[in-house]
């Protein structure tokens, strides 16, 4: 019985590894493997959002996640608008390698792998009114929640 449970867990982990990091992933969860969202409140109307996606999460999807999360935070705090400040969007390459070598026959064998992770981070500022002029991109919370798809 234990063996079947371990096999089921292993198969589930393999299936999840083949998909983009889901929108509702919390980075602090045991099963997220360090991927997902982290939200840090900076002031009553300001939050820092960071998201790390796995190798199947591209920059566009990660940015859609970020916009949607920002809209949720702003609307949840009673702000119909929000601005983004200091947005960063990266596709990072991480890798590992291993090898075996024999000095007598000059035979070398190695295995290497490269993994890509998408990382986005931004500061979100909730706003009660849309400014006439702004040096920051300003979005309508309700519009983003209705129109930005986070179901990959």
PDB file of C-alpha atoms in Angstrom:
ATOM      1  CA  UNK A   1       0.000   0.000   0.000  1.00  0.00           C
ATOM      2  CA  UNK A   2       2.845   2.387   0.862  1.00  0.00           C
ATOM      3  CA  UNK A   3       4.530   1.538  -2.429  1.00  0.00           C
ATOM      4  CA  UNK A   4       1.413   2.497  -4.419  1.00  0.00           C
ATOM      5  CA  UNK A   5       1.221   5.822  -2.544  1.00  0.00           C
ATOM      6  CA  UNK A   6       4.859   6.604  -3.349  1.00  0.00           C
ATOM      7  CA  UNK A   7       4.328   5.715  -6.995  1.00  0.00           C
ATOM      8  CA  UNK A   8       1.246   7.952  -7.169  1.00  0.00           C
ATOM      9  CA  UNK A   9       3.159  10.853  -5.583  1.00  0.00           C
ATOM     10  CA  UNK A  10       6.031  10.377  -8.000  1.00  0.00           C
ATOM     11  CA  UNK A  11       3.733  10.320 -11.032  1.00  0.00           C
ATOM     12  CA  UNK A  12       1.907  13.409  -9.793  1.00  0.00           C
ATOM     13  CA  UNK A  13       5.188  15.276  -9.395  1.00  0.00           C
ATOM     14  CA  UNK A  14       6.223  14.317 -12.934  1.00  0.00           C
ATOM     15  CA  UNK A  15       2.905  15.492 -14.365  1.00  0.00           C
ATOM     16  CA  UNK A  16       3.150  18.816 -12.538  1.00  0.00           C
ATOM     17  CA  UNK A  17       6.734  19.312 -13.695  1.00  0.00           C
ATOM     18  CA  UNK A  18       5.533  19.324 -17.315  1.00  0.00           C
ATOM     19  CA  UNK A  19       3.176  22.276 -16.825  1.00  0.00           C
ATOM     20  CA  UNK A  20       3.659  25.994 -16.371  1.00  0.00           C
ATOM     21  CA  UNK A  21       3.640  27.171 -12.775  1.00  0.00           C
ATOM     22  CA  UNK A  22      -0.062  27.742 -11.947  1.00  0.00           C
ATOM     23  CA  UNK A  23      -1.321  31.221 -11.089  1.00  0.00           C
ATOM     24  CA  UNK A  24      -2.436  30.305  -7.561  1.00  0.00           C
ATOM     25  CA  UNK A  25       0.971  28.982  -6.497  1.00  0.00           C
ATOM     26  CA  UNK A  26       2.310  30.371  -3.222  1.00  0.00           C
ATOM     27  CA  UNK A  27       6.109  30.272  -3.041  1.00  0.00           C
ATOM     28  CA  UNK A  28       5.975  29.363   0.670  1.00  0.00           C
ATOM     29  CA  UNK A  29       4.039  26.158  -0.012  1.00  0.00           C
ATOM     30  CA  UNK A  30       5.981  22.902   0.353  1.00  0.00           C
ATOM     31  CA  UNK A  31       4.758  21.645  -3.047  1.00  0.00           C
ATOM     32  CA  UNK A  32       5.718  24.788  -4.982  1.00  0.00           C
ATOM     33  CA  UNK A  33       9.458  23.941  -4.992  1.00  0.00           C
ATOM     34  CA  UNK A  34      10.345  27.632  -4.597  1.00  0.00           C
ATOM     35  CA  UNK A  35       8.123  28.734  -7.489  1.00  0.00           C
ATOM     36  CA  UNK A  36       5.091  31.021  -7.380  1.00  0.00           C
ATOM     37  CA  UNK A  37       4.150  34.337  -5.788  1.00  0.00           C
ATOM     38  CA  UNK A  38       5.510  36.268  -2.880  1.00  0.00           C
ATOM     39  CA  UNK A  39       3.695  39.457  -1.864  1.00  0.00           C
ATOM     40  CA  UNK A  40       5.259  41.923   0.552  1.00  0.00           C
ATOM     41  CA  UNK A  41       3.227  44.893   1.828  1.00  0.00           C
ATOM     42  CA  UNK A  42       5.335  48.069   1.798  1.00  0.00           C
ATOM     43  CA  UNK A  43       2.647  50.575   2.849  1.00  0.00           C
ATOM     44  CA  UNK A  44      -1.141  50.647   3.168  1.00  0.00           C
ATOM     45  CA  UNK A  45      -1.438  51.247  -0.592  1.00  0.00           C
ATOM     46  CA  UNK A  46       1.801  49.668  -1.853  1.00  0.00           C
ATOM     47  CA  UNK A  47       2.980  46.082  -2.331  1.00  0.00           C
ATOM     48  CA  UNK A  48       5.958  44.359  -3.841  1.00  0.00           C
ATOM     49  CA  UNK A  49       5.034  41.342  -5.925  1.00  0.00           C
ATOM     50  CA  UNK A  50       7.540  38.794  -7.125  1.00  0.00           C
ATOM     51  CA  UNK A  51       6.845  35.635  -9.083  1.00  0.00           C
ATOM     52  CA  UNK A  52       9.146  32.803 -10.131  1.00  0.00           C
ATOM     53  CA  UNK A  53       7.892  30.403 -12.773  1.00  0.00           C
ATOM     54  CA  UNK A  54       9.301  27.083 -13.888  1.00  0.00           C
ATOM     55  CA  UNK A  55      10.836  26.339 -17.285  1.00  0.00           C
ATOM     56  CA  UNK A  56       7.361  26.093 -18.875  1.00  0.00           C
ATOM     57  CA  UNK A  57       6.271  29.573 -17.750  1.00  0.00           C
ATOM     58  CA  UNK A  58       7.189  32.144 -20.395  1.00  0.00           C
ATOM     59  CA  UNK A  59       7.597  35.902 -19.868  1.00  0.00           C
ATOM     60  CA  UNK A  60       4.167  36.775 -21.272  1.00  0.00           C
ATOM     61  CA  UNK A  61       2.339  34.390 -18.957  1.00  0.00           C
ATOM     62  CA  UNK A  62       4.419  35.539 -15.967  1.00  0.00           C
ATOM     63  CA  UNK A  63       3.567  39.190 -16.736  1.00  0.00           C
ATOM     64  CA  UNK A  64      -0.141  38.337 -17.050  1.00  0.00           C
ATOM     65  CA  UNK A  65       0.076  36.672 -13.641  1.00  0.00           C
ATOM     66  CA  UNK A  66       1.740  39.772 -12.223  1.00  0.00           C
ATOM     67  CA  UNK A  67      -0.894  42.150 -13.673  1.00  0.00           C
ATOM     68  CA  UNK A  68      -3.729  39.973 -12.391  1.00  0.00           C
ATOM     69  CA  UNK A  69      -2.215  39.687  -8.905  1.00  0.00           C
ATOM     70  CA  UNK A  70      -1.681  43.470  -8.797  1.00  0.00           C
ATOM     71  CA  UNK A  71      -5.320  44.040  -9.767  1.00  0.00           C
ATOM     72  CA  UNK A  72      -6.496  41.588  -7.078  1.00  0.00           C
ATOM     73  CA  UNK A  73      -4.441  43.338  -4.412  1.00  0.00           C
ATOM     74  CA  UNK A  74      -5.553  46.825  -5.429  1.00  0.00           C
ATOM     75  CA  UNK A  75      -9.235  45.928  -5.717  1.00  0.00           C
ATOM     76  CA  UNK A  76      -9.132  43.945  -2.464  1.00  0.00           C
ATOM     77  CA  UNK A  77      -7.799  47.042  -0.687  1.00  0.00           C
ATOM     78  CA  UNK A  78     -10.488  49.258  -2.259  1.00  0.00           C
ATOM     79  CA  UNK A  79      -8.379  50.862  -5.021  1.00  0.00           C
ATOM     80  CA  UNK A  80     -10.020  50.929  -8.465  1.00  0.00           C
ATOM     81  CA  UNK A  81      -6.676  51.794 -10.115  1.00  0.00           C
ATOM     82  CA  UNK A  82      -3.072  50.817  -9.647  1.00  0.00           C
ATOM     83  CA  UNK A  83       0.318  51.817 -10.997  1.00  0.00           C
ATOM     84  CA  UNK A  84       3.381  49.678 -11.537  1.00  0.00           C
ATOM     85  CA  UNK A  85       6.816  50.929 -10.589  1.00  0.00           C
ATOM     86  CA  UNK A  86      10.203  49.306 -11.253  1.00  0.00           C
ATOM     87  CA  UNK A  87       8.950  46.300 -13.195  1.00  0.00           C
ATOM     88  CA  UNK A  88      11.567  43.623 -13.899  1.00  0.00           C
ATOM     89  CA  UNK A  89      11.023  40.594 -16.113  1.00  0.00           C
ATOM     90  CA  UNK A  90      13.828  38.039 -16.567  1.00  0.00           C
ATOM     91  CA  UNK A  91      14.337  34.639 -18.150  1.00  0.00           C
ATOM     92  CA  UNK A  92      17.189  33.186 -16.095  1.00  0.00           C
ATOM     93  CA  UNK A  93      19.266  30.177 -17.041  1.00  0.00           C
ATOM     94  CA  UNK A  94      20.341  27.886 -14.242  1.00  0.00           C
ATOM     95  CA  UNK A  95      22.224  24.678 -14.790  1.00  0.00           C
ATOM     96  CA  UNK A  96      24.097  21.810 -13.341  1.00  0.00           C
ATOM     97  CA  UNK A  97      26.554  19.311 -14.680  1.00  0.00           C
ATOM     98  CA  UNK A  98      28.310  16.187 -13.588  1.00  0.00           C
ATOM     99  CA  UNK A  99      30.964  14.007 -15.119  1.00  0.00           C
ATOM    100  CA  UNK A 100      33.233  11.010 -14.891  1.00  0.00           C
ATOM    101  CA  UNK A 101      36.789  11.031 -16.175  1.00  0.00           C
ATOM    102  CA  UNK A 102      39.529   8.490 -16.634  1.00  0.00           C
ATOM    103  CA  UNK A 103      43.063   9.811 -16.873  1.00  0.00           C
ATOM    104  CA  UNK A 104      44.632   6.623 -18.240  1.00  0.00           C
ATOM    105  CA  UNK A 105      42.493   6.337 -21.373  1.00  0.00           C
ATOM    106  CA  UNK A 106      41.597  10.017 -21.797  1.00  0.00           C
ATOM    107  CA  UNK A 107      37.938   9.076 -21.746  1.00  0.00           C
ATOM    108  CA  UNK A 108      35.581  11.705 -20.376  1.00  0.00           C
ATOM    109  CA  UNK A 109      31.862  11.463 -19.931  1.00  0.00           C
ATOM    110  CA  UNK A 110      29.639  14.260 -18.763  1.00  0.00           C
ATOM    111  CA  UNK A 111      26.027  15.167 -18.368  1.00  0.00           C
ATOM    112  CA  UNK A 112      24.750  18.711 -18.193  1.00  0.00           C
ATOM    113  CA  UNK A 113      21.398  20.379 -18.080  1.00  0.00           C
ATOM    114  CA  UNK A 114      20.124  23.922 -18.318  1.00  0.00           C
ATOM    115  CA  UNK A 115      16.891  25.033 -16.714  1.00  0.00           C
ATOM    116  CA  UNK A 116      15.162  28.327 -17.443  1.00  0.00           C
ATOM    117  CA  UNK A 117      13.105  30.183 -14.853  1.00  0.00           C
ATOM    118  CA  UNK A 118      11.016  33.272 -15.486  1.00  0.00           C
ATOM    119  CA  UNK A 119      11.180  35.886 -12.744  1.00  0.00           C
ATOM    120  CA  UNK A 120       9.022  39.012 -12.548  1.00  0.00           C
ATOM    121  CA  UNK A 121       8.998  41.628  -9.816  1.00  0.00           C
ATOM    122  CA  UNK A 122       7.235  44.959  -9.444  1.00  0.00           C
ATOM    123  CA  UNK A 123       6.040  47.495  -6.913  1.00  0.00           C
ATOM    124  CA  UNK A 124       2.273  48.062  -7.058  1.00  0.00           C
ATOM    125  CA  UNK A 125       0.691  51.323  -5.901  1.00  0.00           C
ATOM    126  CA  UNK A 126      -3.072  51.396  -5.286  1.00  0.00           C
ATOM    127  CA  UNK A 127      -4.892  54.556  -6.437  1.00  0.00           C
ATOM    128  CA  UNK A 128      -8.354  55.939  -5.763  1.00  0.00           C
ATOM    129  CA  UNK A 129      -8.384  57.987  -8.972  1.00  0.00           C
ATOM    130  CA  UNK A 130      -6.677  57.693 -12.330  1.00  0.00           C
ATOM    131  CA  UNK A 131      -4.190  60.553 -12.638  1.00  0.00           C
ATOM    132  CA  UNK A 132      -4.456  62.829 -15.682  1.00  0.00           C
ATOM    133  CA  UNK A 133      -0.701  62.545 -16.185  1.00  0.00           C
ATOM    134  CA  UNK A 134       1.585  59.891 -14.769  1.00  0.00           C
ATOM    135  CA  UNK A 135       5.128  58.795 -15.453  1.00  0.00           C
ATOM    136  CA  UNK A 136       4.069  55.279 -14.372  1.00  0.00           C
ATOM    137  CA  UNK A 137       1.764  52.878 -16.218  1.00  0.00           C
ATOM    138  CA  UNK A 138      -1.684  53.059 -14.558  1.00  0.00           C
ATOM    139  CA  UNK A 139      -4.266  50.280 -14.922  1.00  0.00           C
ATOM    140  CA  UNK A 140      -7.936  49.833 -14.032  1.00  0.00           C
ATOM    141  CA  UNK A 141      -8.233  46.939 -11.566  1.00  0.00           C
ATOM    142  CA  UNK A 142     -11.639  45.708 -12.716  1.00  0.00           C
ATOM    143  CA  UNK A 143     -10.648  45.764 -16.399  1.00  0.00           C
ATOM    144  CA  UNK A 144      -7.494  43.722 -15.748  1.00  0.00           C
ATOM    145  CA  UNK A 145      -9.395  41.143 -13.669  1.00  0.00           C
ATOM    146  CA  UNK A 146     -11.959  40.665 -16.436  1.00  0.00           C
ATOM    147  CA  UNK A 147      -9.606  40.695 -19.421  1.00  0.00           C
ATOM    148  CA  UNK A 148      -6.187  39.307 -18.480  1.00  0.00           C
ATOM    149  CA  UNK A 149      -6.224  35.521 -18.729  1.00  0.00           C
ATOM    150  CA  UNK A 150      -4.260  33.565 -16.125  1.00  0.00           C
ATOM    151  CA  UNK A 151      -5.507  30.110 -17.063  1.00  0.00           C
ATOM    152  CA  UNK A 152      -2.694  28.495 -18.986  1.00  0.00           C
TER     153      UNK A 152
END
